Amino acid sequence: MQDLTSGKPAKVILMFAIPLMLGNMVQQLYNISDTLIVGQTLGVNSLAAVGATGSIQFLVMGFVQGFSSGMAIITAQRYGAQNVRGVRESYAASIVAALIMSLILTVVSLVFIDNLMHAMQMPAAIYGQAKLFIGIILAGTVMTMGYNVISNALRAVGDSKAPLYYLIIGMIVNVSLELLLILKFHWGVEGAATATVFAQFVTVVISHWHITRYTDTLRLSWSDFKLKKGDLRQHMMAGLPMGFQQSIIAIGSVTLATAVNTLGTDAVAANTAASKVDQISTQLLMSVGVAMATYTAQNFGAGKYDRILEGVKSSLKMSISMSFVLGAIEVIFGRILVTLFVGAGQHEVMDLAQEFFWANGPFYFILSTLFVLRYTLQGLGDVRTPTFAGMGEMVMRTITAFALVGWLGFFGASLANPLAWLGSLLFLVPAWLRMVKRLRQLIKPAAVEENLN
């Protein structure tokens, strides 16, 4: 476990973020394995079927990730305040809230899946495979929730390495089982989905074992589940806004996917393949933001407000520098990367994917700024501003996707992403400037008290 309340902020954030970056890379490889294996073994239609459900996955799984990370902010703040009992109670409340929310999400998503797919104008040629794939994934929502709650709790107490190790094991299980089910037993897209859900189950089991064996701070007894009055509500109120924030952003992605669906199967396949490459870059940049959420929460709990301001400056420099490198790689090597998902002969798909990279890569510096500010505000307990920012992102993505697709085609739809990021910053930047003023006011009394002591 790592204490983020001492040491040079830049070094502390980087050392905490590196396992997160590797973990997010593994997570993307985890997700990409479905696309890569399906695209290379089952063909373009199956690839498009899996890819067309990506926005639905993001809608539900984005809520899961946001919900679990929101609850972990409370855990991190209590850890920063050295409230060990409070940390355990927070983790127990998170588990109870997660079980309740998993049940609700699974039932609602499976009941309304057809309505959503029809609303997205899913092409008839891929509808059956797409529904089969996403149905299995949604049925395993509790596994995704379980892993996210455990991994976020570990990160809240400063352990960003253990989630990485167990995610790697899960990826190996996923790829191995997927190849077996598709190539040996000819299960098709249902084999890819089944392998994903089973691999998530494996990560939940081994992550829970790690906590019971090695992490005293999070090792629970039955007494920890006797929640204090208001504890469950507090965690729900911390998790729900962040979950809705991710889902709101995902709704924008669903509308973007709907716009792309009107352009045909090649456009869907290109968007699928290019998005997988884009998600690697996005997750690397997001890792710095996620690190800032834990760093900020721990230091806020410890009353070290000056370290928060210093940490934001360091993380912005780090993240923006990364964004230029990642954008250049996509623009220069994009076509080569896309051939991992589609055959070398799919020239139309590759050309469209390159348009996606030109529309997104040069503007990653906007996204990197968004991540740092959003997660820092969340670490400080501000859930309202990121939610409004998510709404701004959704509205901008929806309007621009449909406005530009008729004018610029696939390139216009791809431009909806950077324009949506700008929509989010319109909320985040003013909120952060107000927060800077507030933190500076808190620093002065703390400095006076320290001098008196």
PDB file of N, CA and C in Angstrom, residues 346-438:
ATOM      1  N   GLN A 346      -9.059  -5.157 -46.526  1.00  0.00           N
ATOM      2  CA  GLN A 346     -10.221  -4.309 -46.231  1.00  0.00           C
ATOM      3  C   GLN A 346      -9.832  -2.827 -46.340  1.00  0.00           C
ATOM      4  N   HIS A 347      -9.564  -2.381 -47.586  1.00  0.00           N
ATOM      5  CA  HIS A 347      -9.021  -1.035 -47.791  1.00  0.00           C
ATOM      6  C   HIS A 347     -10.007   0.064 -47.407  1.00  0.00           C
ATOM      7  N   GLU A 348     -11.299  -0.137 -47.691  1.00  0.00           N
ATOM      8  CA  GLU A 348     -12.299   0.872 -47.351  1.00  0.00           C
ATOM      9  C   GLU A 348     -12.375   1.069 -45.838  1.00  0.00           C
ATOM     10  N   VAL A 349     -12.341  -0.037 -45.104  1.00  0.00           N
ATOM     11  CA  VAL A 349     -12.375   0.026 -43.641  1.00  0.00           C
ATOM     12  C   VAL A 349     -11.138   0.747 -43.115  1.00  0.00           C
ATOM     13  N   MET A 350      -9.979   0.436 -43.681  1.00  0.00           N
ATOM     14  CA  MET A 350      -8.727   1.046 -43.232  1.00  0.00           C
ATOM     15  C   MET A 350      -8.699   2.549 -43.522  1.00  0.00           C
ATOM     16  N   ASP A 351      -9.224   2.950 -44.696  1.00  0.00           N
ATOM     17  CA  ASP A 351      -9.260   4.378 -45.041  1.00  0.00           C
ATOM     18  C   ASP A 351     -10.153   5.156 -44.074  1.00  0.00           C
ATOM     19  N   LEU A 352     -11.299   4.573 -43.760  1.00  0.00           N
ATOM     20  CA  LEU A 352     -12.217   5.228 -42.826  1.00  0.00           C
ATOM     21  C   LEU A 352     -11.607   5.325 -41.424  1.00  0.00           C
ATOM     22  N   ALA A 353     -10.917   4.259 -41.009  1.00  0.00           N
ATOM     23  CA  ALA A 353     -10.278   4.263 -39.688  1.00  0.00           C
ATOM     24  C   ALA A 353      -9.224   5.368 -39.598  1.00  0.00           C
ATOM     25  N   GLN A 354      -8.493   5.593 -40.692  1.00  0.00           N
ATOM     26  CA  GLN A 354      -7.482   6.651 -40.691  1.00  0.00           C
ATOM     27  C   GLN A 354      -8.132   8.029 -40.527  1.00  0.00           C
ATOM     28  N   GLU A 355      -9.321   8.197 -41.099  1.00  0.00           N
ATOM     29  CA  GLU A 355     -10.059   9.451 -40.898  1.00  0.00           C
ATOM     30  C   GLU A 355     -10.362   9.660 -39.412  1.00  0.00           C
ATOM     31  N   PHE A 356     -10.718   8.577 -38.736  1.00  0.00           N
ATOM     32  CA  PHE A 356     -10.994   8.637 -37.294  1.00  0.00           C
ATOM     33  C   PHE A 356      -9.768   9.139 -36.538  1.00  0.00           C
ATOM     34  N   PHE A 357      -8.581   8.602 -36.881  1.00  0.00           N
ATOM     35  CA  PHE A 357      -7.354   8.986 -36.166  1.00  0.00           C
ATOM     36  C   PHE A 357      -7.015  10.456 -36.395  1.00  0.00           C
ATOM     37  N   TRP A 358      -7.217  10.949 -37.617  1.00  0.00           N
ATOM     38  CA  TRP A 358      -6.956  12.359 -37.890  1.00  0.00           C
ATOM     39  C   TRP A 358      -7.928  13.262 -37.137  1.00  0.00           C
ATOM     40  N   ALA A 359      -9.140  12.795 -36.942  1.00  0.00           N
ATOM     41  CA  ALA A 359     -10.150  13.602 -36.255  1.00  0.00           C
ATOM     42  C   ALA A 359      -9.940  13.645 -34.748  1.00  0.00           C
ATOM     43  N   ASN A 360      -9.287  12.618 -34.184  1.00  0.00           N
ATOM     44  CA  ASN A 360      -9.165  12.513 -32.724  1.00  0.00           C
ATOM     45  C   ASN A 360      -7.758  12.744 -32.191  1.00  0.00           C
ATOM     46  N   GLY A 361      -6.759  12.118 -32.797  1.00  0.00           N
ATOM     47  CA  GLY A 361      -5.391  12.138 -32.276  1.00  0.00           C
ATOM     48  C   GLY A 361      -4.821  13.511 -31.966  1.00  0.00           C
ATOM     49  N   PRO A 362      -4.939  14.494 -32.872  1.00  0.00           N
ATOM     50  CA  PRO A 362      -4.335  15.809 -32.613  1.00  0.00           C
ATOM     51  C   PRO A 362      -4.963  16.562 -31.436  1.00  0.00           C
ATOM     52  N   PHE A 363      -6.110  16.097 -30.958  1.00  0.00           N
ATOM     53  CA  PHE A 363      -6.829  16.832 -29.910  1.00  0.00           C
ATOM     54  C   PHE A 363      -6.825  16.123 -28.560  1.00  0.00           C
ATOM     55  N   TYR A 364      -5.932  15.163 -28.394  1.00  0.00           N
ATOM     56  CA  TYR A 364      -5.873  14.443 -27.118  1.00  0.00           C
ATOM     57  C   TYR A 364      -5.478  15.342 -25.946  1.00  0.00           C
ATOM     58  N   PHE A 365      -4.810  16.460 -26.241  1.00  0.00           N
ATOM     59  CA  PHE A 365      -4.419  17.352 -25.137  1.00  0.00           C
ATOM     60  C   PHE A 365      -5.662  17.908 -24.427  1.00  0.00           C
ATOM     61  N   ILE A 366      -6.761  18.061 -25.163  1.00  0.00           N
ATOM     62  CA  ILE A 366      -8.015  18.508 -24.540  1.00  0.00           C
ATOM     63  C   ILE A 366      -8.528  17.429 -23.599  1.00  0.00           C
ATOM     64  N   LEU A 367      -8.478  16.177 -24.070  1.00  0.00           N
ATOM     65  CA  LEU A 367      -8.959  15.052 -23.269  1.00  0.00           C
ATOM     66  C   LEU A 367      -8.120  14.865 -22.012  1.00  0.00           C
ATOM     67  N   SER A 368      -6.799  15.041 -22.135  1.00  0.00           N
ATOM     68  CA  SER A 368      -5.924  14.855 -20.974  1.00  0.00           C
ATOM     69  C   SER A 368      -6.230  15.891 -19.894  1.00  0.00           C
ATOM     70  N   THR A 369      -6.501  17.121 -20.296  1.00  0.00           N
ATOM     71  CA  THR A 369      -6.873  18.168 -19.342  1.00  0.00           C
ATOM     72  C   THR A 369      -8.201  17.832 -18.672  1.00  0.00           C
ATOM     73  N   LEU A 370      -9.151  17.347 -19.472  1.00  0.00           N
ATOM     74  CA  LEU A 370     -10.468  16.952 -18.963  1.00  0.00           C
ATOM     75  C   LEU A 370     -10.333  15.911 -17.856  1.00  0.00           C
ATOM     76  N   PHE A 371      -9.523  14.872 -18.111  1.00  0.00           N
ATOM     77  CA  PHE A 371      -9.385  13.786 -17.135  1.00  0.00           C
ATOM     78  C   PHE A 371      -8.797  14.275 -15.814  1.00  0.00           C
ATOM     79  N   VAL A 372      -7.746  15.073 -15.885  1.00  0.00           N
ATOM     80  CA  VAL A 372      -7.091  15.541 -14.655  1.00  0.00           C
ATOM     81  C   VAL A 372      -8.053  16.385 -13.819  1.00  0.00           C
ATOM     82  N   LEU A 373      -8.731  17.328 -14.449  1.00  0.00           N
ATOM     83  CA  LEU A 373      -9.637  18.212 -13.705  1.00  0.00           C
ATOM     84  C   LEU A 373     -10.852  17.448 -13.175  1.00  0.00           C
ATOM     85  N   ARG A 374     -11.423  16.571 -13.995  1.00  0.00           N
ATOM     86  CA  ARG A 374     -12.625  15.847 -13.574  1.00  0.00           C
ATOM     87  C   ARG A 374     -12.351  14.949 -12.376  1.00  0.00           C
ATOM     88  N   TYR A 375     -11.276  14.171 -12.453  1.00  0.00           N
ATOM     89  CA  TYR A 375     -10.984  13.238 -11.363  1.00  0.00           C
ATOM     90  C   TYR A 375     -10.498  13.955 -10.110  1.00  0.00           C
ATOM     91  N   THR A 376      -9.826  15.089 -10.276  1.00  0.00           N
ATOM     92  CA  THR A 376      -9.412  15.863  -9.102  1.00  0.00           C
ATOM     93  C   THR A 376     -10.636  16.397  -8.359  1.00  0.00           C
ATOM     94  N   LEU A 377     -11.585  16.933  -9.103  1.00  0.00           N
ATOM     95  CA  LEU A 377     -12.821  17.428  -8.481  1.00  0.00           C
ATOM     96  C   LEU A 377     -13.573  16.300  -7.780  1.00  0.00           C
ATOM     97  N   GLN A 378     -13.586  15.121  -8.391  1.00  0.00           N
ATOM     98  CA  GLN A 378     -14.239  13.972  -7.759  1.00  0.00           C
ATOM     99  C   GLN A 378     -13.531  13.580  -6.472  1.00  0.00           C
ATOM    100  N   GLY A 379     -12.202  13.631  -6.490  1.00  0.00           N
ATOM    101  CA  GLY A 379     -11.429  13.312  -5.292  1.00  0.00           C
ATOM    102  C   GLY A 379     -11.696  14.277  -4.155  1.00  0.00           C
ATOM    103  N   LEU A 380     -12.090  15.495  -4.506  1.00  0.00           N
ATOM    104  CA  LEU A 380     -12.426  16.510  -3.503  1.00  0.00           C
ATOM    105  C   LEU A 380     -13.878  16.400  -3.038  1.00  0.00           C
ATOM    106  N   GLY A 381     -14.601  15.444  -3.613  1.00  0.00           N
ATOM    107  CA  GLY A 381     -15.989  15.237  -3.200  1.00  0.00           C
ATOM    108  C   GLY A 381     -17.012  15.998  -4.017  1.00  0.00           C
ATOM    109  N   ASP A 382     -16.568  16.673  -5.086  1.00  0.00           N
ATOM    110  CA  ASP A 382     -17.492  17.405  -5.955  1.00  0.00           C
ATOM    111  C   ASP A 382     -18.015  16.451  -7.030  1.00  0.00           C
ATOM    112  N   VAL A 383     -19.204  15.930  -6.840  1.00  0.00           N
ATOM    113  CA  VAL A 383     -19.781  15.012  -7.830  1.00  0.00           C
ATOM    114  C   VAL A 383     -20.716  15.747  -8.786  1.00  0.00           C
ATOM    115  N   ARG A 384     -21.151  16.943  -8.404  1.00  0.00           N
ATOM    116  CA  ARG A 384     -22.115  17.677  -9.226  1.00  0.00           C
ATOM    117  C   ARG A 384     -21.486  18.187 -10.519  1.00  0.00           C
ATOM    118  N   THR A 385     -20.321  18.847 -10.399  1.00  0.00           N
ATOM    119  CA  THR A 385     -19.698  19.430 -11.584  1.00  0.00           C
ATOM    120  C   THR A 385     -19.348  18.380 -12.634  1.00  0.00           C
ATOM    121  N   PRO A 386     -18.677  17.265 -12.271  1.00  0.00           N
ATOM    122  CA  PRO A 386     -18.403  16.240 -13.280  1.00  0.00           C
ATOM    123  C   PRO A 386     -19.669  15.692 -13.942  1.00  0.00           C
ATOM    124  N   THR A 387     -20.777  15.642 -13.199  1.00  0.00           N
ATOM    125  CA  THR A 387     -22.036  15.173 -13.786  1.00  0.00           C
ATOM    126  C   THR A 387     -22.538  16.156 -14.836  1.00  0.00           C
ATOM    127  N   PHE A 388     -22.505  17.452 -14.508  1.00  0.00           N
ATOM    128  CA  PHE A 388     -22.901  18.465 -15.488  1.00  0.00           C
ATOM    129  C   PHE A 388     -21.949  18.457 -16.689  1.00  0.00           C
ATOM    130  N   ALA A 389     -20.661  18.232 -16.406  1.00  0.00           N
ATOM    131  CA  ALA A 389     -19.678  18.155 -17.489  1.00  0.00           C
ATOM    132  C   ALA A 389     -19.988  16.978 -18.409  1.00  0.00           C
ATOM    133  N   GLY A 390     -20.396  15.857 -17.804  1.00  0.00           N
ATOM    134  CA  GLY A 390     -20.788  14.693 -18.599  1.00  0.00           C
ATOM    135  C   GLY A 390     -21.998  14.990 -19.465  1.00  0.00           C
ATOM    136  N   MET A 391     -22.949  15.763 -18.919  1.00  0.00           N
ATOM    137  CA  MET A 391     -24.125  16.150 -19.697  1.00  0.00           C
ATOM    138  C   MET A 391     -23.722  17.050 -20.863  1.00  0.00           C
ATOM    139  N   GLY A 392     -22.792  17.968 -20.598  1.00  0.00           N
ATOM    140  CA  GLY A 392     -22.296  18.831 -21.667  1.00  0.00           C
ATOM    141  C   GLY A 392     -21.621  18.027 -22.761  1.00  0.00           C
ATOM    142  N   GLU A 393     -20.855  17.021 -22.343  1.00  0.00           N
ATOM    143  CA  GLU A 393     -20.180  16.148 -23.301  1.00  0.00           C
ATOM    144  C   GLU A 393     -21.199  15.372 -24.135  1.00  0.00           C
ATOM    145  N   MET A 394     -22.243  14.860 -23.482  1.00  0.00           N
ATOM    146  CA  MET A 394     -23.269  14.088 -24.183  1.00  0.00           C
ATOM    147  C   MET A 394     -24.000  14.953 -25.214  1.00  0.00           C
ATOM    148  N   VAL A 395     -24.420  16.137 -24.786  1.00  0.00           N
ATOM    149  CA  VAL A 395     -25.174  17.020 -25.681  1.00  0.00           C
ATOM    150  C   VAL A 395     -24.330  17.413 -26.885  1.00  0.00           C
ATOM    151  N   MET A 396     -23.078  17.775 -26.629  1.00  0.00           N
ATOM    152  CA  MET A 396     -22.196  18.194 -27.715  1.00  0.00           C
ATOM    153  C   MET A 396     -21.933  17.045 -28.687  1.00  0.00           C
ATOM    154  N   ARG A 397     -21.697  15.838 -28.146  1.00  0.00           N
ATOM    155  CA  ARG A 397     -21.423  14.684 -29.003  1.00  0.00           C
ATOM    156  C   ARG A 397     -22.649  14.340 -29.858  1.00  0.00           C
ATOM    157  N   THR A 398     -23.824  14.401 -29.250  1.00  0.00           N
ATOM    158  CA  THR A 398     -25.056  14.062 -29.966  1.00  0.00           C
ATOM    159  C   THR A 398     -25.333  15.050 -31.090  1.00  0.00           C
ATOM    160  N   ILE A 399     -25.271  16.338 -30.767  1.00  0.00           N
ATOM    161  CA  ILE A 399     -25.581  17.366 -31.770  1.00  0.00           C
ATOM    162  C   ILE A 399     -24.584  17.325 -32.918  1.00  0.00           C
ATOM    163  N   THR A 400     -23.296  17.278 -32.576  1.00  0.00           N
ATOM    164  CA  THR A 400     -22.273  17.341 -33.621  1.00  0.00           C
ATOM    165  C   THR A 400     -22.240  16.076 -34.470  1.00  0.00           C
ATOM    166  N   ALA A 401     -22.499  14.911 -33.863  1.00  0.00           N
ATOM    167  CA  ALA A 401     -22.474  13.657 -34.627  1.00  0.00           C
ATOM    168  C   ALA A 401     -23.498  13.689 -35.750  1.00  0.00           C
ATOM    169  N   PHE A 402     -24.734  14.066 -35.420  1.00  0.00           N
ATOM    170  CA  PHE A 402     -25.789  14.063 -36.438  1.00  0.00           C
ATOM    171  C   PHE A 402     -25.690  15.269 -37.372  1.00  0.00           C
ATOM    172  N   ALA A 403     -25.162  16.388 -36.857  1.00  0.00           N
ATOM    173  CA  ALA A 403     -25.026  17.574 -37.704  1.00  0.00           C
ATOM    174  C   ALA A 403     -23.915  17.396 -38.735  1.00  0.00           C
ATOM    175  N   LEU A 404     -22.827  16.750 -38.311  1.00  0.00           N
ATOM    176  CA  LEU A 404     -21.662  16.647 -39.186  1.00  0.00           C
ATOM    177  C   LEU A 404     -21.649  15.407 -40.069  1.00  0.00           C
ATOM    178  N   VAL A 405     -22.370  14.339 -39.660  1.00  0.00           N
ATOM    179  CA  VAL A 405     -22.317  13.102 -40.446  1.00  0.00           C
ATOM    180  C   VAL A 405     -22.921  13.304 -41.836  1.00  0.00           C
ATOM    181  N   GLY A 406     -23.961  14.142 -41.933  1.00  0.00           N
ATOM    182  CA  GLY A 406     -24.572  14.396 -43.241  1.00  0.00           C
ATOM    183  C   GLY A 406     -23.710  15.280 -44.123  1.00  0.00           C
ATOM    184  N   TRP A 407     -22.853  16.073 -43.488  1.00  0.00           N
ATOM    185  CA  TRP A 407     -22.005  17.018 -44.227  1.00  0.00           C
ATOM    186  C   TRP A 407     -20.645  16.405 -44.565  1.00  0.00           C
ATOM    187  N   LEU A 408     -20.017  15.772 -43.573  1.00  0.00           N
ATOM    188  CA  LEU A 408     -18.657  15.255 -43.751  1.00  0.00           C
ATOM    189  C   LEU A 408     -18.575  13.735 -43.688  1.00  0.00           C
ATOM    190  N   GLY A 409     -19.709  13.059 -43.541  1.00  0.00           N
ATOM    191  CA  GLY A 409     -19.700  11.599 -43.505  1.00  0.00           C
ATOM    192  C   GLY A 409     -19.026  11.055 -42.254  1.00  0.00           C
ATOM    193  N   PHE A 410     -18.222  10.015 -42.423  1.00  0.00           N
ATOM    194  CA  PHE A 410     -17.575   9.345 -41.293  1.00  0.00           C
ATOM    195  C   PHE A 410     -16.620  10.281 -40.560  1.00  0.00           C
ATOM    196  N   PHE A 411     -15.915  11.128 -41.291  1.00  0.00           N
ATOM    197  CA  PHE A 411     -14.990  12.072 -40.663  1.00  0.00           C
ATOM    198  C   PHE A 411     -15.752  13.037 -39.753  1.00  0.00           C
ATOM    199  N   GLY A 412     -16.928  13.461 -40.193  1.00  0.00           N
ATOM    200  CA  GLY A 412     -17.746  14.352 -39.378  1.00  0.00           C
ATOM    201  C   GLY A 412     -18.201  13.701 -38.089  1.00  0.00           C
ATOM    202  N   ALA A 413     -18.616  12.427 -38.191  1.00  0.00           N
ATOM    203  CA  ALA A 413     -19.026  11.692 -36.988  1.00  0.00           C
ATOM    204  C   ALA A 413     -17.855  11.559 -36.023  1.00  0.00           C
ATOM    205  N   SER A 414     -16.659  11.343 -36.555  1.00  0.00           N
ATOM    206  CA  SER A 414     -15.467  11.179 -35.715  1.00  0.00           C
ATOM    207  C   SER A 414     -15.089  12.476 -35.006  1.00  0.00           C
ATOM    208  N   LEU A 415     -15.367  13.615 -35.645  1.00  0.00           N
ATOM    209  CA  LEU A 415     -15.065  14.912 -35.025  1.00  0.00           C
ATOM    210  C   LEU A 415     -15.934  15.197 -33.806  1.00  0.00           C
ATOM    211  N   ALA A 416     -17.005  14.421 -33.642  1.00  0.00           N
ATOM    212  CA  ALA A 416     -17.892  14.635 -32.496  1.00  0.00           C
ATOM    213  C   ALA A 416     -17.163  14.428 -31.174  1.00  0.00           C
ATOM    214  N   ASN A 417     -16.140  13.567 -31.158  1.00  0.00           N
ATOM    215  CA  ASN A 417     -15.416  13.297 -29.906  1.00  0.00           C
ATOM    216  C   ASN A 417     -14.677  14.521 -29.372  1.00  0.00           C
ATOM    217  N   PRO A 418     -13.733  15.118 -30.130  1.00  0.00           N
ATOM    218  CA  PRO A 418     -13.026  16.282 -29.579  1.00  0.00           C
ATOM    219  C   PRO A 418     -13.955  17.457 -29.278  1.00  0.00           C
ATOM    220  N   LEU A 419     -15.012  17.614 -30.064  1.00  0.00           N
ATOM    221  CA  LEU A 419     -15.964  18.689 -29.779  1.00  0.00           C
ATOM    222  C   LEU A 419     -16.706  18.421 -28.470  1.00  0.00           C
ATOM    223  N   ALA A 420     -16.982  17.148 -28.196  1.00  0.00           N
ATOM    224  CA  ALA A 420     -17.628  16.774 -26.928  1.00  0.00           C
ATOM    225  C   ALA A 420     -16.705  17.046 -25.747  1.00  0.00           C
ATOM    226  N   TRP A 421     -15.404  16.807 -25.926  1.00  0.00           N
ATOM    227  CA  TRP A 421     -14.448  17.078 -24.842  1.00  0.00           C
ATOM    228  C   TRP A 421     -14.449  18.563 -24.494  1.00  0.00           C
ATOM    229  N   LEU A 422     -14.527  19.397 -25.529  1.00  0.00           N
ATOM    230  CA  LEU A 422     -14.594  20.841 -25.283  1.00  0.00           C
ATOM    231  C   LEU A 422     -15.859  21.202 -24.511  1.00  0.00           C
ATOM    232  N   GLY A 423     -16.963  20.548 -24.851  1.00  0.00           N
ATOM    233  CA  GLY A 423     -18.216  20.784 -24.138  1.00  0.00           C
ATOM    234  C   GLY A 423     -18.098  20.478 -22.661  1.00  0.00           C
ATOM    235  N   SER A 424     -17.333  19.451 -22.330  1.00  0.00           N
ATOM    236  CA  SER A 424     -17.125  19.079 -20.933  1.00  0.00           C
ATOM    237  C   SER A 424     -16.263  20.107 -20.206  1.00  0.00           C
ATOM    238  N   LEU A 425     -15.225  20.592 -20.873  1.00  0.00           N
ATOM    239  CA  LEU A 425     -14.315  21.556 -20.239  1.00  0.00           C
ATOM    240  C   LEU A 425     -15.003  22.879 -19.909  1.00  0.00           C
ATOM    241  N   LEU A 426     -16.066  23.199 -20.625  1.00  0.00           N
ATOM    242  CA  LEU A 426     -16.804  24.431 -20.329  1.00  0.00           C
ATOM    243  C   LEU A 426     -17.336  24.441 -18.901  1.00  0.00           C
ATOM    244  N   PHE A 427     -17.568  23.257 -18.346  1.00  0.00           N
ATOM    245  CA  PHE A 427     -18.029  23.136 -16.956  1.00  0.00           C
ATOM    246  C   PHE A 427     -16.859  22.946 -15.990  1.00  0.00           C
ATOM    247  N   LEU A 428     -15.859  22.162 -16.411  1.00  0.00           N
ATOM    248  CA  LEU A 428     -14.786  21.768 -15.498  1.00  0.00           C
ATOM    249  C   LEU A 428     -13.824  22.907 -15.170  1.00  0.00           C
ATOM    250  N   VAL A 429     -13.450  23.694 -16.173  1.00  0.00           N
ATOM    251  CA  VAL A 429     -12.447  24.744 -15.948  1.00  0.00           C
ATOM    252  C   VAL A 429     -12.942  25.798 -14.949  1.00  0.00           C
ATOM    253  N   PRO A 430     -14.140  26.373 -15.114  1.00  0.00           N
ATOM    254  CA  PRO A 430     -14.605  27.346 -14.104  1.00  0.00           C
ATOM    255  C   PRO A 430     -14.720  26.736 -12.706  1.00  0.00           C
ATOM    256  N   ALA A 431     -15.192  25.485 -12.642  1.00  0.00           N
ATOM    257  CA  ALA A 431     -15.333  24.830 -11.332  1.00  0.00           C
ATOM    258  C   ALA A 431     -13.975  24.644 -10.674  1.00  0.00           C
ATOM    259  N   TRP A 432     -12.958  24.292 -11.470  1.00  0.00           N
ATOM    260  CA  TRP A 432     -11.629  24.098 -10.903  1.00  0.00           C
ATOM    261  C   TRP A 432     -11.047  25.424 -10.415  1.00  0.00           C
ATOM    262  N   LEU A 433     -11.247  26.492 -11.167  1.00  0.00           N
ATOM    263  CA  LEU A 433     -10.738  27.800 -10.745  1.00  0.00           C
ATOM    264  C   LEU A 433     -11.375  28.228  -9.423  1.00  0.00           C
ATOM    265  N   ARG A 434     -12.662  27.934  -9.256  1.00  0.00           N
ATOM    266  CA  ARG A 434     -13.318  28.234  -7.968  1.00  0.00           C
ATOM    267  C   ARG A 434     -12.737  27.368  -6.855  1.00  0.00           C
ATOM    268  N   MET A 435     -12.443  26.098  -7.175  1.00  0.00           N
ATOM    269  CA  MET A 435     -11.889  25.189  -6.178  1.00  0.00           C
ATOM    270  C   MET A 435     -10.481  25.612  -5.768  1.00  0.00           C
ATOM    271  N   VAL A 436      -9.698  26.133  -6.703  1.00  0.00           N
ATOM    272  CA  VAL A 436      -8.349  26.622  -6.385  1.00  0.00           C
ATOM    273  C   VAL A 436      -8.431  27.725  -5.333  1.00  0.00           C
ATOM    274  N   LYS A 437      -9.367  28.632  -5.523  1.00  0.00           N
ATOM    275  CA  LYS A 437      -9.552  29.732  -4.564  1.00  0.00           C
ATOM    276  C   LYS A 437      -9.917  29.182  -3.179  1.00  0.00           C
ATOM    277  N   ARG A 438     -10.801  28.186  -3.169  1.00  0.00           N
ATOM    278  CA  ARG A 438     -11.231  27.595  -1.896  1.00  0.00           C
ATOM    279  C   ARG A 438     -10.075  26.885  -1.201  1.00  0.00           C
TER     280      ARG A 438
END
